[in-house]
mmCIF file of C-alpha atoms and ligand atoms in Angstrom:
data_model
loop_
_atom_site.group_PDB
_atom_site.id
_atom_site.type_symbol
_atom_site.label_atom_id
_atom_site.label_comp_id
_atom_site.label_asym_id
_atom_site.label_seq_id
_atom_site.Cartn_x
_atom_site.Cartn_y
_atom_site.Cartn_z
ATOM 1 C CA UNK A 1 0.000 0.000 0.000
ATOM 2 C CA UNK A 2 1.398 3.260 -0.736
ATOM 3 C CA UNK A 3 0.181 6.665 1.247
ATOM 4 C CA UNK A 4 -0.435 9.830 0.094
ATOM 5 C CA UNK A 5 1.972 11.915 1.675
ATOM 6 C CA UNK A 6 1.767 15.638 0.776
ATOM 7 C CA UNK A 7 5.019 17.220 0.033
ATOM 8 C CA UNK A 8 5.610 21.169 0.703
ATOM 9 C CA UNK A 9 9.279 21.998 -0.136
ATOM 10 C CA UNK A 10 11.671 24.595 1.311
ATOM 11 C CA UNK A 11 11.550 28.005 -0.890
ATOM 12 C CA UNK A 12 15.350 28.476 -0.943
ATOM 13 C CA UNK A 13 17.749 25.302 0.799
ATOM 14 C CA UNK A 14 20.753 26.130 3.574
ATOM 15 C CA UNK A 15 22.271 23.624 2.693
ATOM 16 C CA UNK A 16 25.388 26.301 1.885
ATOM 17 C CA UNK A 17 25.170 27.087 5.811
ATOM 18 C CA UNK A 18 26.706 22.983 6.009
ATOM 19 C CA UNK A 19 30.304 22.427 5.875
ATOM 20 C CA UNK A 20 31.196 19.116 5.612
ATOM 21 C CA UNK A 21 34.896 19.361 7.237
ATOM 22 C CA UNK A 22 32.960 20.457 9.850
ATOM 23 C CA UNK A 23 30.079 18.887 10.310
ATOM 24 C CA UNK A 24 29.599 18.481 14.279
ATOM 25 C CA UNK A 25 26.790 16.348 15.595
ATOM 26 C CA UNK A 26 23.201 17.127 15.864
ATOM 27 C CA UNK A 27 22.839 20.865 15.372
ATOM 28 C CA UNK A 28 22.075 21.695 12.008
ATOM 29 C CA UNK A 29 18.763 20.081 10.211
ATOM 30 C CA UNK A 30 18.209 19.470 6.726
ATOM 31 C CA UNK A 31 15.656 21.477 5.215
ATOM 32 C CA UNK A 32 12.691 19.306 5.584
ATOM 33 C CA UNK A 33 11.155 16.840 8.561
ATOM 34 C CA UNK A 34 8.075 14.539 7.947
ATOM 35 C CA UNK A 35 5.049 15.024 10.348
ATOM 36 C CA UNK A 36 1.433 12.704 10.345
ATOM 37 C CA UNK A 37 -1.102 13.595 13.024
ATOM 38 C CA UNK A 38 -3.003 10.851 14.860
ATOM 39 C CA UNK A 39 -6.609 11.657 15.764
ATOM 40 C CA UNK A 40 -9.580 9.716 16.020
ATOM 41 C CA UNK A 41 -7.670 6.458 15.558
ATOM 42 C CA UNK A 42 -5.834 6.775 12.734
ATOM 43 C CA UNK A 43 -2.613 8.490 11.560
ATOM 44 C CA UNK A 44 -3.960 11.174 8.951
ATOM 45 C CA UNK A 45 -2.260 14.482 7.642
ATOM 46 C CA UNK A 46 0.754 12.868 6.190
ATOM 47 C CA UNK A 47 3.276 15.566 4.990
ATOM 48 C CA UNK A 48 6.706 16.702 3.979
ATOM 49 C CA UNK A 49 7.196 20.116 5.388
ATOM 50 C CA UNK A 50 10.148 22.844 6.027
ATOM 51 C CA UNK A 51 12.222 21.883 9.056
ATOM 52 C CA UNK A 52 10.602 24.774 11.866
ATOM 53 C CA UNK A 53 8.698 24.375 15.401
ATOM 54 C CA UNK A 54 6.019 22.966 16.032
ATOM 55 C CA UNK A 55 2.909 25.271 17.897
ATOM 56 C CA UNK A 56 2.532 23.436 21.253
ATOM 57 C CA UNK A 57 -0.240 24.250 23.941
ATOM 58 C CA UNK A 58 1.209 24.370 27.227
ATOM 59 C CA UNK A 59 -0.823 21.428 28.215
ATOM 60 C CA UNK A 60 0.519 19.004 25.888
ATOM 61 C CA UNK A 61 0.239 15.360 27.372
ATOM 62 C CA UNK A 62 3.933 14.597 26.485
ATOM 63 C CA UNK A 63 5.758 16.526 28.486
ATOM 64 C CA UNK A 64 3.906 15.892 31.613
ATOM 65 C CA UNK A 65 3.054 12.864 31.486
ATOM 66 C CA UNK A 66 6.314 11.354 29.537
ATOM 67 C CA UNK A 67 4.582 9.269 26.413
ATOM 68 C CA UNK A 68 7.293 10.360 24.087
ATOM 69 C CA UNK A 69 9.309 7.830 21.961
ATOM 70 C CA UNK A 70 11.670 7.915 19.588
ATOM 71 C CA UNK A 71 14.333 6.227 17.118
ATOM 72 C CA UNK A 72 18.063 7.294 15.730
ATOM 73 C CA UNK A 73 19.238 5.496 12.422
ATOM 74 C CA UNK A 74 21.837 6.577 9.686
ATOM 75 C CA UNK A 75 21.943 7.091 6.221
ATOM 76 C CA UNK A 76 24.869 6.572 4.225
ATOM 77 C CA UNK A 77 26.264 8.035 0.903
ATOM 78 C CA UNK A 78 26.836 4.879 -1.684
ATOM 79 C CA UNK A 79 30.343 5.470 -2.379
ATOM 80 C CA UNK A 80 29.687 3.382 -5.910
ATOM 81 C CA UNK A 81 27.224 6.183 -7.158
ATOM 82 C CA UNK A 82 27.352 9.629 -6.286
ATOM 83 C CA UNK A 83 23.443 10.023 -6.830
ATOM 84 C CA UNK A 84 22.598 7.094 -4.516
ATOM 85 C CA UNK A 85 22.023 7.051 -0.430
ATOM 86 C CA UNK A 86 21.570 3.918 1.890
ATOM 87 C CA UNK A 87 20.114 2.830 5.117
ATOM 88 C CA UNK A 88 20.860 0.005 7.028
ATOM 89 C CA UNK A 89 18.188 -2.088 8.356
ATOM 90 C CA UNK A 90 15.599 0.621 8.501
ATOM 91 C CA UNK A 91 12.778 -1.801 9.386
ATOM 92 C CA UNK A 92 14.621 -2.839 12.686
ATOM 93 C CA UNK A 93 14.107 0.703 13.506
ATOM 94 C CA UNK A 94 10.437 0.826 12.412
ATOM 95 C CA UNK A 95 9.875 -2.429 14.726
ATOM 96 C CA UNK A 96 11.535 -1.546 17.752
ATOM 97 C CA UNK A 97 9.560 2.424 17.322
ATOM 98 C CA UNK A 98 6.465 -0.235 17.396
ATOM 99 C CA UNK A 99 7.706 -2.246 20.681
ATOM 100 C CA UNK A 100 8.173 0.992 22.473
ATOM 101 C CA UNK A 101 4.793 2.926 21.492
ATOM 102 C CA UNK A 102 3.369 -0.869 22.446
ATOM 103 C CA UNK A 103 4.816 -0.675 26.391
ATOM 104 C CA UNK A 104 3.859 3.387 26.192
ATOM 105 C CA UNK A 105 0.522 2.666 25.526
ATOM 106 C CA UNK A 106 0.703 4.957 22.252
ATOM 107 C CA UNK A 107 -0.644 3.954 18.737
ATOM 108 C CA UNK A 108 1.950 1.715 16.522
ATOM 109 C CA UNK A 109 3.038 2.985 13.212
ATOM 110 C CA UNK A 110 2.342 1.079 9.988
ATOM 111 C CA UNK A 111 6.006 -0.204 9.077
ATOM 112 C CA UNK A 112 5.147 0.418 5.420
ATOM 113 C CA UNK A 113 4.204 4.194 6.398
ATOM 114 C CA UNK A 114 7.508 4.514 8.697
ATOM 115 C CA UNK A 115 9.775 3.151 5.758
ATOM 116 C CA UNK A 116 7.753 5.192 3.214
ATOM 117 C CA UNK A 117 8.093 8.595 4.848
ATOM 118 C CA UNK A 118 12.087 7.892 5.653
ATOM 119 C CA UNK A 119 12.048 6.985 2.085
ATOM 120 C CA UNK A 120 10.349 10.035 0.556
ATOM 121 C CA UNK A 121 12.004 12.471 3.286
ATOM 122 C CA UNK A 122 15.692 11.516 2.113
ATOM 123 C CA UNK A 123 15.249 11.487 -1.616
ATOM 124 C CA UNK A 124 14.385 15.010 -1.377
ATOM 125 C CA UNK A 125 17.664 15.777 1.527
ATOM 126 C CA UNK A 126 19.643 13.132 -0.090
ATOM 127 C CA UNK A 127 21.741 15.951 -0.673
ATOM 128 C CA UNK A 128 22.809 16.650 2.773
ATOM 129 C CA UNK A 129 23.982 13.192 3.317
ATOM 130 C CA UNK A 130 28.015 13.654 4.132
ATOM 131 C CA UNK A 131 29.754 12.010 1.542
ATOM 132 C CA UNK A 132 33.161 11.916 4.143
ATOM 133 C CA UNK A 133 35.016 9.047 5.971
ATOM 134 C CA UNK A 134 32.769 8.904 8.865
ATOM 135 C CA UNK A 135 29.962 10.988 8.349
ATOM 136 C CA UNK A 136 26.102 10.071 8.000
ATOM 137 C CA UNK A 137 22.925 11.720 7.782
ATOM 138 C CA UNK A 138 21.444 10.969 11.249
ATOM 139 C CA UNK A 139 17.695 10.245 11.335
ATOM 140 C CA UNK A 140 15.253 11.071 13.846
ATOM 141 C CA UNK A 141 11.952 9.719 13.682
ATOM 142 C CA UNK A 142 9.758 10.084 16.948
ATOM 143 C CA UNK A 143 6.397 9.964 18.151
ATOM 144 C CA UNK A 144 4.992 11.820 20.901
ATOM 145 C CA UNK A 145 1.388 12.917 22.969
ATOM 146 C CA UNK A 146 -0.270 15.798 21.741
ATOM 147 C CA UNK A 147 -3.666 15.956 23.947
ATOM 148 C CA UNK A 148 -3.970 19.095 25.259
ATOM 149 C CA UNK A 149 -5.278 17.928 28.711
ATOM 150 C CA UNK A 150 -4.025 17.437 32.193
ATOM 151 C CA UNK A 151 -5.066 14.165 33.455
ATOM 152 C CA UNK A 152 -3.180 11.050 33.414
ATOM 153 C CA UNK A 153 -4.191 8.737 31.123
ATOM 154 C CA UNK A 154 -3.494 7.790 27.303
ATOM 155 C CA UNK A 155 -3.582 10.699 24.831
ATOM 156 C CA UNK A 156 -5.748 10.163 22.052
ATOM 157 C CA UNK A 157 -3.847 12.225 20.140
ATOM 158 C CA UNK A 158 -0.133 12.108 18.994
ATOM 159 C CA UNK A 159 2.351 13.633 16.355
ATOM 160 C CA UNK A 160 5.052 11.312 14.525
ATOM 161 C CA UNK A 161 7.551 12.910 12.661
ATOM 162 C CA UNK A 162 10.632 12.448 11.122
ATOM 163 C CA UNK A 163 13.979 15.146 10.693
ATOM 164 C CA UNK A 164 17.599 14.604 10.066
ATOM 165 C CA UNK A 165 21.092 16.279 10.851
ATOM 166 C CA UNK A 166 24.246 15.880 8.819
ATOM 167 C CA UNK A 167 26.710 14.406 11.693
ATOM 168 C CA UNK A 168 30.609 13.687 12.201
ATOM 169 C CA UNK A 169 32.040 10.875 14.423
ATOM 170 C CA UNK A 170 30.596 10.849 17.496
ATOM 171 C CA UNK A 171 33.340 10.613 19.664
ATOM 172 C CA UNK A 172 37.182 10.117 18.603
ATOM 173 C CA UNK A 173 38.878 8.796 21.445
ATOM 174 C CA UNK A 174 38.887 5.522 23.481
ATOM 175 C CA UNK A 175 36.405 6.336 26.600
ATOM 176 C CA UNK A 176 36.935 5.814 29.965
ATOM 177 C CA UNK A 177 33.708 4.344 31.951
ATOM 178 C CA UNK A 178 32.484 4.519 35.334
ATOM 179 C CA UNK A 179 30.396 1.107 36.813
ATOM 180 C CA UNK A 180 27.687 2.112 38.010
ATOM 181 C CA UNK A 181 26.545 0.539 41.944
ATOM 182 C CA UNK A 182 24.473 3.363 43.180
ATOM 183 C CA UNK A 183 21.553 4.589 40.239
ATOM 184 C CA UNK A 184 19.758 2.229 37.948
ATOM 185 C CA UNK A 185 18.740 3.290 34.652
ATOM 186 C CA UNK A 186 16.279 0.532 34.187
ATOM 187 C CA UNK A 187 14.114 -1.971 36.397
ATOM 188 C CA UNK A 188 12.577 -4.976 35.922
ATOM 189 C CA UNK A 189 8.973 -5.079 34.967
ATOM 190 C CA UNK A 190 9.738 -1.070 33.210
ATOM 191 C CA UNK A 191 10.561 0.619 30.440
ATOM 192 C CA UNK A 192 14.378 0.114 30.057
ATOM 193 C CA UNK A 193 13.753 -2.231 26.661
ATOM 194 C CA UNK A 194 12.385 0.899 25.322
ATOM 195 C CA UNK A 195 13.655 4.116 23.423
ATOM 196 C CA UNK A 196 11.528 6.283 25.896
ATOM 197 C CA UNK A 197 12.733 9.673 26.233
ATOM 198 C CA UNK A 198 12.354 9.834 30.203
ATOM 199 C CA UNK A 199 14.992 6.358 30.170
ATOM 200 C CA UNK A 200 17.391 9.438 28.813
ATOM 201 C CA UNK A 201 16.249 12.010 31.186
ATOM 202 C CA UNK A 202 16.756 9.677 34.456
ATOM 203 C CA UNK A 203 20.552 8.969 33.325
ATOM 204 C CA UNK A 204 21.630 12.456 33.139
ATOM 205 C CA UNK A 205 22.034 13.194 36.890
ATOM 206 C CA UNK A 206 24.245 10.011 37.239
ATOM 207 C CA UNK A 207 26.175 10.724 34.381
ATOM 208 C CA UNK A 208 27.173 13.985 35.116
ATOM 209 C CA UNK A 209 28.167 12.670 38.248
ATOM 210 C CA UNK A 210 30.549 10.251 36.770
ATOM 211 C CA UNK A 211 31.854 12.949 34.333
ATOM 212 C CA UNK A 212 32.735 15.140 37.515
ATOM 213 C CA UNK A 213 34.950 12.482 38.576
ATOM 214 C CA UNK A 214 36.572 11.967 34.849
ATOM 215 C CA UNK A 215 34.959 9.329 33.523
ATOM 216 C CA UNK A 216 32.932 9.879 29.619
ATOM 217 C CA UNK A 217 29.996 7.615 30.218
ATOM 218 C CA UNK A 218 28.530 4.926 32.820
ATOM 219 C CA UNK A 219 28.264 1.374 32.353
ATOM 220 C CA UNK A 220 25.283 0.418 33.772
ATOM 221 C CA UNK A 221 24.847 -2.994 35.868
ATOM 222 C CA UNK A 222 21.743 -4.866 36.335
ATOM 223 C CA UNK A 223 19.070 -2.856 38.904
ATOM 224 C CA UNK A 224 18.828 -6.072 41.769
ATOM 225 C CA UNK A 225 22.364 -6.761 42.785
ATOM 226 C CA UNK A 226 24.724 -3.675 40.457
ATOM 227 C CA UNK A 227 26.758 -7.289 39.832
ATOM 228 C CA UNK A 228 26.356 -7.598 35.939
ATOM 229 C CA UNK A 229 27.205 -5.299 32.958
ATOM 230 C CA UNK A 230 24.516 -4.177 31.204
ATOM 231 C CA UNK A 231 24.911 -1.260 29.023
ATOM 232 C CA UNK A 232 26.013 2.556 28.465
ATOM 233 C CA UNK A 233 23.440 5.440 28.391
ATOM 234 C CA UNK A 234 23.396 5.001 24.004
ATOM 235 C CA UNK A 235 25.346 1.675 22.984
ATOM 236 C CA UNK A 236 25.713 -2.002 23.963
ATOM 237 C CA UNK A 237 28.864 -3.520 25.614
ATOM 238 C CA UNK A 238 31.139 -6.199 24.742
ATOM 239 C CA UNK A 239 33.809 -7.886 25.921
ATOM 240 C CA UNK A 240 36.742 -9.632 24.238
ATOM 241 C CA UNK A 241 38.193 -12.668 25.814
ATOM 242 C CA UNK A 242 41.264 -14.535 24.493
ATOM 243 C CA UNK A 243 38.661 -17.503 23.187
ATOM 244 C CA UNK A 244 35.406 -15.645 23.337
ATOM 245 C CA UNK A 245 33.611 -12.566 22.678
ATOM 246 C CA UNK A 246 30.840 -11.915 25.646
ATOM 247 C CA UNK A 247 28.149 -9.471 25.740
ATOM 248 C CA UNK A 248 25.409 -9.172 28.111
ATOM 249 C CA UNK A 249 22.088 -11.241 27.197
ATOM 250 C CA UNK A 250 18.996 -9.276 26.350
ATOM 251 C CA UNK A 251 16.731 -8.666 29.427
ATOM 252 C CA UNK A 252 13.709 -6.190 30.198
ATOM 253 C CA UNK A 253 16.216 -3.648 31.383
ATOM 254 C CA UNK A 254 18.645 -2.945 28.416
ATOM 255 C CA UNK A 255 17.917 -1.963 24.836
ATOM 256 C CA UNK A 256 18.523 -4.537 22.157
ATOM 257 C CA UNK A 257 20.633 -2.261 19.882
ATOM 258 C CA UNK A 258 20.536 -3.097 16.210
ATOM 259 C CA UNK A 259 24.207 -2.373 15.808
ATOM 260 C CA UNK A 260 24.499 -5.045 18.929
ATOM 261 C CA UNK A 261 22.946 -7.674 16.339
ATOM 262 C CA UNK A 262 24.875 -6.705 13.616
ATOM 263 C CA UNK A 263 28.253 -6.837 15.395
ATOM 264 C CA UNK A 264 26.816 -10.308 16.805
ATOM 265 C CA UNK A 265 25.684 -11.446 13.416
ATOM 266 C CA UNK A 266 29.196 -9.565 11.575
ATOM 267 C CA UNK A 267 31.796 -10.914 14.599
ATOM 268 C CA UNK A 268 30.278 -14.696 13.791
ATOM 269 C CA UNK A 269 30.519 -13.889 9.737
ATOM 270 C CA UNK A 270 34.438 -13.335 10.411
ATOM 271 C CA UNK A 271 35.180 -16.343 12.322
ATOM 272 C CA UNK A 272 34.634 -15.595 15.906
ATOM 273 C CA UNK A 273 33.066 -16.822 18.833
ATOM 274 C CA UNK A 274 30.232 -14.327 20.319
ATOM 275 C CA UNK A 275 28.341 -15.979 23.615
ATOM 276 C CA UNK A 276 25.588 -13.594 24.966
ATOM 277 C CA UNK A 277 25.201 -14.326 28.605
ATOM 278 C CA UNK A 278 25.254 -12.406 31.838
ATOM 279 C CA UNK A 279 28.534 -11.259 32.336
ATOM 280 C CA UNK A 280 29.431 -10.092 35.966
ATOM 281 C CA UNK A 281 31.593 -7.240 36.922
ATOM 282 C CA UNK A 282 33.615 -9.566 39.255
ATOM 283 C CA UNK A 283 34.637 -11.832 36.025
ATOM 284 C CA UNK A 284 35.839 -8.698 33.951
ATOM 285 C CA UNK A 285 38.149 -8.113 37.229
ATOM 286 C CA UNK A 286 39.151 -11.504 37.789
ATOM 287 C CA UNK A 287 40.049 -12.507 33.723
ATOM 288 C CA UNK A 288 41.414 -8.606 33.152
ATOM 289 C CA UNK A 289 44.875 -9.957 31.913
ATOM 290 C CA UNK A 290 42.610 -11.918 29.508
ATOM 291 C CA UNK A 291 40.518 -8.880 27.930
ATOM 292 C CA UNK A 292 41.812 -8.025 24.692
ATOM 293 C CA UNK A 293 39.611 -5.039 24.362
ATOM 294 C CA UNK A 294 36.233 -3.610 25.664
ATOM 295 C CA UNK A 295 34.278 -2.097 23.156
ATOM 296 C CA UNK A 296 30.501 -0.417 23.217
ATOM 297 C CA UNK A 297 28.349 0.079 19.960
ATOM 298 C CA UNK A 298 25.588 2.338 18.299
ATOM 299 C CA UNK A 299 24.390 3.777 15.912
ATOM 300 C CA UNK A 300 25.675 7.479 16.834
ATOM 301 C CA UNK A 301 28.734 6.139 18.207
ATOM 302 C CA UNK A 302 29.365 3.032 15.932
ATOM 303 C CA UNK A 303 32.173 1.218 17.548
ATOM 304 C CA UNK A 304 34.235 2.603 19.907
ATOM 305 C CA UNK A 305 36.736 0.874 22.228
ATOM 306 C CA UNK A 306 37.028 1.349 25.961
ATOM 307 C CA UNK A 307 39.977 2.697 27.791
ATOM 308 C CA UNK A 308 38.901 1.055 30.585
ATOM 309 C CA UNK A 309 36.213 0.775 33.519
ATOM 310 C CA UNK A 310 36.357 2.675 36.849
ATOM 311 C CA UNK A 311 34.717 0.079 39.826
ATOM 312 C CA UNK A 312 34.703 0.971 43.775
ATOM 313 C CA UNK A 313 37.985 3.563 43.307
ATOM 314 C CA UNK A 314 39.996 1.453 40.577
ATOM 315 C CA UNK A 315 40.751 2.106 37.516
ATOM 316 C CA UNK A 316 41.429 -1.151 34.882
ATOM 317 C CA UNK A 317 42.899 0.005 32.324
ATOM 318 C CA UNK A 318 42.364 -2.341 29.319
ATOM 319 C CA UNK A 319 43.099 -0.666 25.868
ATOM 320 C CA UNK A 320 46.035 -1.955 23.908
ATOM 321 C CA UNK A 321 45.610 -0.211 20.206
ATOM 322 C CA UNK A 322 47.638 -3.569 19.156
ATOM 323 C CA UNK A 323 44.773 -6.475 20.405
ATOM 324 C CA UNK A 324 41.818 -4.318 18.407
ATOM 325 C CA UNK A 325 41.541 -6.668 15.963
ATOM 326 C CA UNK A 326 38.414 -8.083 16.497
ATOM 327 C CA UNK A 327 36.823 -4.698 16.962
ATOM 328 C CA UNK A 328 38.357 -3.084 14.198
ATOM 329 C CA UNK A 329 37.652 -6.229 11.589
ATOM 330 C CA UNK A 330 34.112 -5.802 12.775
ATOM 331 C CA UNK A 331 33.940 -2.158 12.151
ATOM 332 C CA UNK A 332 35.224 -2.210 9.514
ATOM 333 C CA UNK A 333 33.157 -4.874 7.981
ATOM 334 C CA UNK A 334 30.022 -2.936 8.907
ATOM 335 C CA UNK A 335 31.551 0.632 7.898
ATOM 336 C CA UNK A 336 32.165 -0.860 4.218
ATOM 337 C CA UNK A 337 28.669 -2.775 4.041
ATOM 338 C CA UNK A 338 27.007 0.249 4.685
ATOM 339 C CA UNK A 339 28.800 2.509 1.885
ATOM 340 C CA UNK A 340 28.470 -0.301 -0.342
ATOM 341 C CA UNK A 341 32.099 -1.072 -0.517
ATOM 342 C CA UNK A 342 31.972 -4.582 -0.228
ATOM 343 C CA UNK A 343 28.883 -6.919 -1.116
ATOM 344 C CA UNK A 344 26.249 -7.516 1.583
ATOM 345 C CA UNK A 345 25.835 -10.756 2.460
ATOM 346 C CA UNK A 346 22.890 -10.480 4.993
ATOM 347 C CA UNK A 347 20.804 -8.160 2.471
ATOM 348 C CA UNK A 348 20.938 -6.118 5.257
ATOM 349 C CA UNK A 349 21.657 -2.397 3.172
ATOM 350 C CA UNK A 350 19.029 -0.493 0.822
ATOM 351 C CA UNK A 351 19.789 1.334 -1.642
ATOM 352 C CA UNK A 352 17.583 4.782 -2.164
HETATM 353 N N1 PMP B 401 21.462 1.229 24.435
HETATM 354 C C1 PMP B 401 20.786 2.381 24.548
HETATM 355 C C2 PMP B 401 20.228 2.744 25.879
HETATM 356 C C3 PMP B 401 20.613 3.231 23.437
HETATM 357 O O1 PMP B 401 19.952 4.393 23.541
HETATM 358 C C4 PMP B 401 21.154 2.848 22.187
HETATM 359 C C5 PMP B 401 21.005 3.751 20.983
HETATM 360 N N2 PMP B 401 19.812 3.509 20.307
HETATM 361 C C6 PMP B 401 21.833 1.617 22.101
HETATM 362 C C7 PMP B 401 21.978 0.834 23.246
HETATM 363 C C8 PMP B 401 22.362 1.131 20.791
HETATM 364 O O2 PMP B 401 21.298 0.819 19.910
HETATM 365 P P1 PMP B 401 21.479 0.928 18.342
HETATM 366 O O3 PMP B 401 22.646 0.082 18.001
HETATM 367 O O4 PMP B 401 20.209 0.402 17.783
HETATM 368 O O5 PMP B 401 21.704 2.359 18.024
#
């Protein structure tokens, strides 16, 4: 089924105002953003419009009340054809936007309308997509109450849309992280599986406090006993073992990152061994002359490697640029799928 989506385009682009040797991360937006309305049980009003604000009432559900949801996926230039863009796995995106509106209590999007709106949205800012080593069109796509009521309960109104920001590398260093003992970002039974907004909003507080002390981001341990590695505040975790590659099993309280599958699914395609299991804090300590390399992963921060982890006053330092080579294989096995440098086994890339 294809929708009618309305398309209203920008009288004169900015794209001159992007520079792509300096592109930054997440604060200039391509001149369009996709928006549908749902009311009366249906999403209607489908339309490409000039990036601007939306008009808000002050009552709107969403920010009181916290049903706000959201995505953040990449586009890619195709380094084979100067005209062509790609995405990578965009329907993972479109199901897991589904899983979260699902435990939100907030209406579902049609995958076909998700992956029809990304698709019209980016032919017309295809050219903003960075066509440097590193860079990607980051893509937003988010869905969010729009009753204008104060009452807790469901809204029966919401607002999906869709905008996108050339971006740069994401960070450009190996990071130091703090375990976490004392917050949780996630509990059983809640909403930690999710791409809720508020999950984001509870982990700033601890995170700044872990910055304060030196550290770049927390690793987060399980919410009953703080004794197993979870995840960071935006990527998965893994763990490289002389024989193995661990990283932590998918529970209620982490977020099943799609770059975590692909590494998983890439790591295997090369020849290694990747166990998902719980992994405790005490084992990383006790086999730390083992660990070749930590590494975390997302899709802002693709793969980046650990310096090491901070736990109870010690620092274990763990990064040796000269045992990356599981990390960096992986990387860059991903990194070339996605420009369309080498073939793609898993049919995992399309082309736009
Ligand atoms: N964990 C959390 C809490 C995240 O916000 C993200 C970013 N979406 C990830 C992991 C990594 O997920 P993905 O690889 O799908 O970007």
């Amino acid at each position: 089924m294809k929708f009618e989506i309305k398309v209203e385009k920008v009288k004169e682009s900015r794209i001159s105002q992007f520079d792509p040797k300096n592109i930054g991360f997440g604060k200039l937006f391509t001149d369009h953003m996709f928006v549908a309305d749902y009311k009366n049980g249906e999403w209607a009003d489908l339309r490409i419009v000039p990036y601007g604000p939306f008009d808000l009432s002050p009552a709107t559900s969403a920010i009181h009340y916290g049903q706000s949801i959201f995505e953040g996926m990449k586009a890619f230039a195709n380094l084979n054809n100067d005209h062509e863009i790609t995405l990578f796995r965009p329907e993972e995106n479109a199901k897991r936007l589904n899983r979260s509106a699902v435990r939100m209590a907030m209406p579902e999007i049609p995958e076909a309308l998700f992956l029809q709106a990304l698709n019209e949205l980016l032919q017309l800012d295809r050219a903003w997509v960075p066509r440097t080593e590193g860079g990607a069109l980051y893509v937003r796509p988010y869905t969010f109450a729009t009753d204008d009521f104060i009452g807790v309960k469901p809204s029966d109104n919401y607002r999906f849309a869709i905008f996108c920001c050339p971006v740069g590398p994401y960070y450009n260093k190996a990071l130091r992280v703090k375990v976490e003992e004392d917050f949780s970002r996630a509990a059983p039974g809640g909403v930690g599986f999710t791409k809720c907004a508020g999950n984001y909003g509870a982990a700033l507080y601890p995170t700044a406090l872990a910055q304060k002390e030196g550290y770049d981001q927390i690793l987060w341990t399980d919410p009953i006993e703080h004794k197993f590695v979870e995840e960071t505040g935006t990527t998965n975790f893994f763990a490289v073992f002389e024989n193995e590659i661990v990283t932590p099993s998918l529970t209620h309280t982490l977020l099943a990152g799609i770059t975590r599958e692909s590494v998983i699914i890439g790591l295997k395609h090369l020849g290694y061994t990747v166990t998902e299991r719980p992994l405790s804090v005490q084992e990383l300590i006790d086999r730390s002359s083992e660990i070749k390399e930590l590494f975390i992963t997302g899709t802002a921060a693709t793969l980046i490697n650990l310096d090491g982890f901070g736990f109870r006053g010690t620092y274990y330092n763990v990064y040796d640029e000269s045992r990356n080579q599981a990390s960096q294989s992986v990387k860059k096995f991903l990194d070339d799928l996605k420009v369309c440098r080498v073939s793609d086994p898993f049919n995992w890339v399309e082309i736009l």
